[in-house]
CSV table of C-alpha atoms in Angstrom, one decimal:
chain,number,residue,atom,x,y,z
A,4,MET,CA,100.8,112.2,104.7
A,5,ARG,CA,101.3,112.3,100.9
A,6,PHE,CA,98.0,110.3,100.7
A,7,GLY,CA,96.3,112.8,102.7
A,8,VAL,CA,97.6,115.8,101.1
A,9,LEU,CA,97.3,114.6,97.9
A,10,THR,CA,93.3,113.8,99.3
A,11,LEU,CA,92.8,116.9,100.6
A,12,VAL,CA,94.1,119.5,97.4
A,13,SER,CA,91.7,116.7,95.3
A,14,VAL,CA,88.7,117.5,96.9
A,15,THR,CA,89.3,121.3,97.9
A,16,PHE,CA,89.7,121.9,94.6
A,17,VAL,CA,86.7,119.8,93.0
A,18,THR,CA,84.5,121.8,96.1
A,19,ALA,CA,86.3,125.1,95.1
A,20,LEU,CA,85.0,124.5,91.3
A,21,SER,CA,81.7,123.5,92.4
A,22,CYS,CA,81.6,127.1,93.6
A,23,ILE,CA,82.4,128.7,91.0
A,24,TYR,CA,80.5,126.5,88.8
A,25,ILE,CA,77.2,127.4,90.1
A,26,PHE,CA,77.9,131.1,89.7
A,27,SER,CA,79.0,131.0,86.1
A,28,GLU,CA,78.3,130.6,82.4
A,29,GLY,CA,78.7,126.5,82.6
A,30,LYS,CA,75.5,126.2,84.8
A,31,GLY,CA,73.9,124.9,81.3
A,32,ASP,CA,76.4,122.8,80.1
A,33,GLU,CA,75.9,119.4,78.9
A,34,GLU,CA,78.3,117.5,82.0
A,35,SER,CA,77.1,117.0,85.5
A,36,THR,CA,80.4,115.2,88.2
A,37,ARG,CA,79.8,112.7,89.9
A,38,LEU,CA,83.0,112.2,92.4
A,39,SER,CA,83.9,108.9,94.6
A,40,SER,CA,86.5,109.4,97.2
A,41,VAL,CA,87.3,105.2,96.7
A,42,PRO,CA,91.4,105.3,97.3
A,43,GLU,CA,93.4,103.1,94.5
A,44,SER,CA,97.7,102.5,94.9
A,45,ARG,CA,99.5,103.3,91.1
A,46,ARG,CA,102.5,101.5,91.2
A,47,ALA,CA,105.2,102.3,88.5
A,48,SER,CA,106.8,99.0,88.3
A,49,ALA,CA,110.4,101.0,88.3
A,50,SER,CA,110.3,101.9,92.2
A,51,PRO,CA,108.0,101.8,95.4
A,52,ALA,CA,108.9,105.2,95.3
A,53,SER,CA,106.3,105.8,93.2
A,54,THR,CA,103.6,104.2,93.9
A,55,GLN,CA,100.8,107.5,95.5
A,56,THR,CA,97.3,106.8,96.5
A,57,ILE,CA,94.6,109.5,95.2
A,58,ALA,CA,91.4,110.1,95.3
A,59,GLU,CA,89.7,108.2,92.1
A,60,ARG,CA,87.5,109.8,90.1
A,61,LYS,CA,84.1,108.4,88.8
A,62,ALA,CA,83.2,109.5,85.1
A,63,PRO,CA,80.5,111.3,84.3
A,64,ALA,CA,77.8,108.9,81.9
A,65,THR,CA,77.8,111.7,79.7
A,66,SER,CA,78.7,112.3,76.0
A,67,ASP,CA,82.1,114.0,77.1
A,68,ASN,CA,83.2,110.6,78.4
A,69,VAL,CA,82.1,108.3,76.1
A,70,ASP,CA,84.2,106.3,73.8
A,71,ARG,CA,82.7,106.8,70.4
A,72,VAL,CA,85.3,106.0,68.3
A,73,SER,CA,87.7,102.3,69.4
A,74,THR,CA,89.7,99.8,68.4
A,75,LYS,CA,92.0,96.7,70.1
A,76,LEU,CA,94.6,99.0,69.7
A,77,GLY,CA,95.9,100.8,72.1
A,78,LEU,CA,92.4,101.1,73.8
A,79,GLU,CA,93.8,99.3,77.4
A,80,LEU,CA,96.9,102.2,77.0
A,81,ARG,CA,94.3,104.8,76.1
A,82,GLN,CA,91.9,104.0,78.9
A,83,ARG,CA,95.1,103.9,81.1
A,84,PHE,CA,95.9,107.7,80.1
A,85,ALA,CA,92.8,109.4,81.0
A,86,SER,CA,92.3,108.0,84.5
A,87,THR,CA,96.1,108.0,85.1
A,88,GLN,CA,97.5,109.6,88.3
A,89,SER,CA,101.5,109.2,87.8
A,90,TYR,CA,102.7,109.5,84.2
A,91,ARG,CA,105.8,108.3,85.9
A,92,ALA,CA,104.0,104.9,86.2
A,93,MET,CA,101.8,105.4,82.9
A,94,TYR,CA,105.6,106.4,81.1
A,95,TYR,CA,107.7,103.1,82.1
A,96,GLU,CA,104.2,101.3,81.8
A,97,ALA,CA,103.5,102.3,77.8
A,98,ILE,CA,107.5,102.4,77.2
A,99,LYS,CA,107.4,98.1,77.7
A,100,ARG,CA,104.5,97.8,74.9
A,101,PRO,CA,104.9,99.5,71.8
A,102,LYS,CA,103.6,96.9,70.0
A,103,ASP,CA,100.3,98.5,71.6
A,104,GLY,CA,100.5,101.7,71.2
A,105,GLY,CA,102.9,102.0,73.7
A,106,LEU,CA,105.7,104.8,72.9
A,107,MET,CA,102.9,107.1,70.9
A,108,TYR,CA,101.2,106.9,75.0
A,109,ALA,CA,105.0,107.0,76.5
A,110,PHE,CA,104.9,110.3,74.4
A,111,ALA,CA,102.3,111.6,75.6
A,112,ALA,CA,102.7,111.1,79.5
A,113,LEU,CA,106.1,113.0,79.2
A,114,ASN,CA,104.8,115.3,77.2
A,115,ALA,CA,101.8,115.9,79.6
A,116,CYS,CA,104.2,116.1,82.6
A,117,LYS,CA,104.7,119.7,82.8
A,118,LYS,CA,105.5,121.7,85.9
A,119,GLN,CA,103.4,124.1,87.3
A,120,ASN,CA,105.5,127.4,88.6
A,121,THR,CA,103.2,127.8,92.0
A,122,ASN,CA,105.3,130.8,93.4
A,123,ASP,CA,103.3,132.9,89.9
A,124,ALA,CA,101.7,135.3,91.1
A,125,ASP,CA,98.5,134.9,89.1
A,126,ILE,CA,98.6,131.4,90.2
A,127,ALA,CA,99.8,131.8,93.9
A,128,ASN,CA,96.9,134.3,94.5
A,129,ASN,CA,94.2,132.6,93.1
A,130,SER,CA,93.4,129.4,95.3
A,131,VAL,CA,91.2,127.3,92.6
A,132,ARG,CA,94.1,127.8,90.0
A,133,LEU,CA,97.1,126.9,92.6
A,134,GLN,CA,94.4,123.8,93.8
A,135,ALA,CA,95.0,123.1,89.8
A,136,ALA,CA,98.9,123.5,89.4
A,137,THR,CA,99.4,121.8,93.1
A,138,TYR,CA,97.2,118.8,91.7
A,139,LEU,CA,99.0,118.3,87.7
A,140,ASN,CA,102.4,118.6,90.0
A,141,SER,CA,101.8,115.6,91.8
A,142,ARG,CA,100.2,114.2,88.8
A,143,CYS,CA,103.7,114.7,87.4
A,144,ASP,CA,105.8,112.8,89.6
A,145,PHE,CA,109.2,112.4,87.3
A,146,SER,CA,112.4,112.9,89.2
A,147,GLU,CA,114.7,115.7,86.8
A,148,SER,CA,117.2,113.2,85.8
A,149,GLU,CA,114.9,110.2,85.6
A,150,MET,CA,112.5,113.1,83.3
A,151,GLN,CA,115.9,113.3,81.3
A,152,ALA,CA,116.9,110.0,80.7
A,153,ALA,CA,112.9,109.4,79.9
A,154,ARG,CA,113.9,112.1,77.3
A,155,ARG,CA,117.0,110.3,76.2
A,156,GLU,CA,115.5,107.2,75.8
A,157,LEU,CA,112.7,108.6,73.5
A,158,ALA,CA,115.0,110.5,71.2
A,159,ALA,CA,116.9,107.7,70.6
A,160,ILE,CA,113.8,105.5,69.5
A,161,ARG,CA,112.3,108.0,68.1
A,162,ALA,CA,115.4,108.1,65.6
A,163,PHE,CA,116.0,104.1,64.9
A,164,GLU,CA,112.8,101.6,66.5
A,165,PHE,CA,109.6,104.1,65.5
A,166,GLY,CA,108.9,101.5,63.6
A,167,HIS,CA,107.8,99.1,66.4
A,168,ASP,CA,104.7,100.8,67.6
A,169,PRO,CA,101.9,100.9,64.9
A,170,LEU,CA,100.9,103.8,66.1
A,171,LEU,CA,103.7,106.3,66.0
A,172,LYS,CA,105.0,104.0,62.6
A,173,LEU,CA,101.4,105.7,61.2
A,174,THR,CA,101.8,109.0,62.2
A,175,PHE,CA,105.3,109.4,60.8
A,176,GLY,CA,104.0,108.2,57.3
A,177,LEU,CA,102.9,111.5,56.9
A,178,ILE,CA,105.8,113.6,57.2
A,179,LYS,CA,107.2,112.1,54.0
A,180,PRO,CA,104.7,109.8,51.6
A,181,THR,CA,106.1,108.1,49.2
A,182,SER,CA,102.9,108.8,46.9
A,183,SER,CA,99.7,110.7,47.3
A,184,GLU,CA,97.9,107.3,47.3
A,185,ALA,CA,100.4,106.3,50.2
A,186,TYR,CA,99.4,109.5,51.8
A,187,GLU,CA,95.6,108.5,51.5
A,188,ASN,CA,96.1,105.3,52.8
A,189,THR,CA,98.1,106.0,55.8
A,190,VAL,CA,95.3,109.0,56.4
A,191,ARG,CA,92.9,106.1,56.0
A,192,ALA,CA,94.5,103.9,58.2
A,193,ILE,CA,95.1,106.4,61.4
A,194,LEU,CA,91.0,107.2,60.9
A,195,GLU,CA,90.6,103.3,61.3
A,196,THR,CA,92.7,103.2,64.7
A,197,GLY,CA,90.2,105.3,66.8
A,198,ASP,CA,92.8,106.6,68.4
A,199,PRO,CA,92.7,110.4,70.1
A,200,LEU,CA,96.8,110.6,69.8
A,201,ALA,CA,97.2,109.3,66.1
A,202,ILE,CA,93.9,111.3,64.8
A,203,HIS,CA,95.6,114.4,66.2
A,204,SER,CA,98.4,114.0,63.5
A,205,LEU,CA,96.0,114.9,60.8
A,206,ILE,CA,94.7,118.2,62.2
A,207,SER,CA,98.5,119.5,63.5
A,208,PRO,CA,99.3,122.4,61.6
A,209,LYS,CA,101.6,122.6,59.3
A,210,LEU,CA,103.9,125.0,56.7
A,211,GLY,CA,102.7,126.0,54.0
A,212,ALA,CA,103.8,126.7,50.6
A,213,ASN,CA,107.0,129.0,50.4
A,214,ASP,CA,106.3,130.0,54.0
A,215,SER,CA,103.4,131.4,53.9
A,216,GLY,CA,103.2,130.4,57.3
A,217,GLU,CA,101.1,127.4,59.1
A,218,SER,CA,97.6,126.2,58.8
A,219,ILE,CA,95.1,123.2,59.2
A,220,TYR,CA,93.1,122.1,56.7
A,221,PHE,CA,89.6,120.0,57.2
A,222,ALA,CA,86.7,119.6,55.4
A,223,GLY,CA,87.2,121.6,52.2
A,224,HIS,CA,88.5,124.5,54.8
A,225,ASP,CA,92.2,125.7,55.0
A,226,TYR,CA,92.7,127.4,58.7
A,227,THR,CA,95.1,130.2,58.8
A,228,GLY,CA,96.6,132.0,61.6
A,229,LYS,CA,96.3,132.3,65.3
A,230,ASP,CA,92.3,132.1,65.7
A,231,ALA,CA,91.7,130.1,63.2
A,232,ILE,CA,94.1,127.6,64.4
A,233,ALA,CA,93.1,128.1,67.8
A,234,THR,CA,89.5,126.8,67.0
A,235,VAL,CA,90.7,123.9,65.5
A,236,GLU,CA,93.0,123.4,68.1
A,237,TYR,CA,89.5,123.8,70.9
A,238,ALA,CA,87.5,121.9,68.5
A,239,TYR,CA,89.7,119.2,68.4
A,240,ASP,CA,90.2,119.5,72.6
A,241,LEU,CA,86.1,118.2,72.5
A,242,THR,CA,86.7,116.1,70.1
A,243,ARG,CA,89.1,113.9,72.1
A,244,CYS,CA,86.5,113.6,74.6
A,245,LYS,CA,84.6,111.2,72.7
A,246,LEU,CA,87.3,109.5,71.5
A,247,GLY,CA,88.0,108.3,75.1
A,248,LEU,CA,89.9,110.6,77.3
A,249,ASP,CA,89.0,112.1,80.0
A,250,CYS,CA,87.1,115.4,80.2
A,251,GLY,CA,86.3,115.3,83.8
A,252,PRO,CA,87.3,118.2,86.2
A,253,THR,CA,90.6,116.6,87.7
A,254,SER,CA,91.4,115.8,84.0
A,255,THR,CA,95.0,116.9,82.6
A,256,ARG,CA,93.9,119.3,80.0
A,257,VAL,CA,90.9,121.0,82.3
A,258,LEU,CA,93.5,122.0,85.0
A,259,GLN,CA,95.9,123.2,82.3
A,260,LEU,CA,93.5,125.8,81.4
A,261,CYS,CA,92.6,126.2,84.9
A,262,ALA,CA,96.1,126.6,86.1
A,263,GLU,CA,97.6,128.5,83.7
A,264,ARG,CA,94.2,130.5,81.9
A,265,GLY,CA,92.1,131.0,84.8
A,266,TRP,CA,89.5,128.9,82.7
A,267,CYS,CA,88.2,126.9,85.8
A,268,GLY,CA,85.1,124.7,84.8
A,269,TYR,CA,83.7,121.6,86.1
A,270,SER,CA,84.2,120.1,82.6
A,271,LEU,CA,86.6,120.1,79.2
A,272,SER,CA,83.0,122.3,77.6
A,273,SER,CA,82.7,124.7,80.5
A,274,ALA,CA,86.4,126.1,81.1
A,275,LEU,CA,86.8,126.6,76.9
A,276,GLN,CA,82.8,128.0,77.4
A,277,LEU,CA,84.1,130.4,80.3
A,278,GLY,CA,87.4,131.2,78.5
A,279,LEU,CA,86.1,132.1,75.5
A,280,SER,CA,83.2,134.0,76.9
A,281,THR,CA,85.4,137.1,76.7
A,282,ASN,CA,87.8,136.4,73.4
A,283,SER,CA,85.6,138.3,70.4
A,284,ALA,CA,87.5,136.4,67.6
A,285,ILE,CA,86.7,132.7,69.0
A,286,THR,CA,83.1,131.6,70.1
A,287,PHE,CA,82.3,128.1,71.8
A,288,SER,CA,79.5,127.9,69.2
A,289,ALA,CA,82.0,127.4,66.5
A,290,VAL,CA,84.5,125.4,68.4
A,291,GLN,CA,81.3,123.1,69.3
A,292,GLN,CA,80.2,123.2,65.5
A,293,LEU,CA,83.5,122.2,64.2
A,294,SER,CA,83.9,119.9,67.1
A,295,THR,CA,80.6,118.1,65.7
A,296,ASN,CA,82.0,118.1,61.9
A,297,MET,CA,85.2,116.8,62.9
A,298,LEU,CA,83.4,113.8,65.1
A,299,ALA,CA,81.1,113.0,62.2
A,300,GLU,CA,84.1,112.6,59.8
A,301,ILE,CA,86.1,110.9,62.1
A,302,THR,CA,83.0,108.0,62.8
A,303,ARG,CA,82.7,108.3,59.4
A,304,LYS,CA,86.2,107.5,58.3
A,305,ASN,CA,86.1,110.0,55.9
A,306,ALA,CA,90.2,110.3,54.6
A,307,ALA,CA,89.0,113.1,52.0
A,308,ALA,CA,88.0,115.3,54.7
A,309,PHE,CA,91.9,115.2,55.9
A,310,ILE,CA,93.6,115.6,52.4
A,311,LYS,CA,93.7,118.5,51.0
A,312,ARG,CA,93.5,117.9,47.1
């Protein structure tokens, strides 16, 4: 019965999106979608009860799904994270593989597991948003006790054992570098990994001097203020697609935008284009251009673009 429910949710959600897409601003979106309904079981090693079968997506061969920058470090886990239908299974697999970047991806699985309130009026009264929220909740399959235990486990690892994970160790090297040269070397090493989660640490908001507020530095510009920071974050959302994370119709980020904001699209590009079409402060074209610039600097492995002198 669980298979039937999950499959129905997946198919009806994609079908509903297709109706929206025909009549939305996303007509010119560069990404097409080709879904397959080949069922596949995904099993968490911890318990047979975690097994769930879903209609597996076939990622379209478009620019939003091309892994343009990659290394062997963390690549397998990155691919699994991009397509996982069970964050519980992903967590238990990743936590066992710290030397492959597993702790980084265990953190990511836990952080992505955010239950949606399907009783919220805005969600409950919109069938597409409700389907997106239901699909997200099926993917977030931790029990409450398992979630609490995982958070305690990761808190202990973060305090004492993060050095076992080369990706996590690199990102921690940004916090208290011993010198400007050490900081630059860390930035360069992060870019060398090509890992979208590790690279995200380079453009996370940072508190300015004298409590001047948060800002993000990139390529000679300080992005300060809510709208400027949001522009950078949306741009990196698009950039992560080029670094190997799924950005299709049932990817976590696309489902979140649909369930939480009503930005329902057939890809991350189309969801952002729809959502930002009514935003006078942030334009989709600006987000696209910034994403293009980011990908260029990441591909060049240009550490200087991420370091404020």
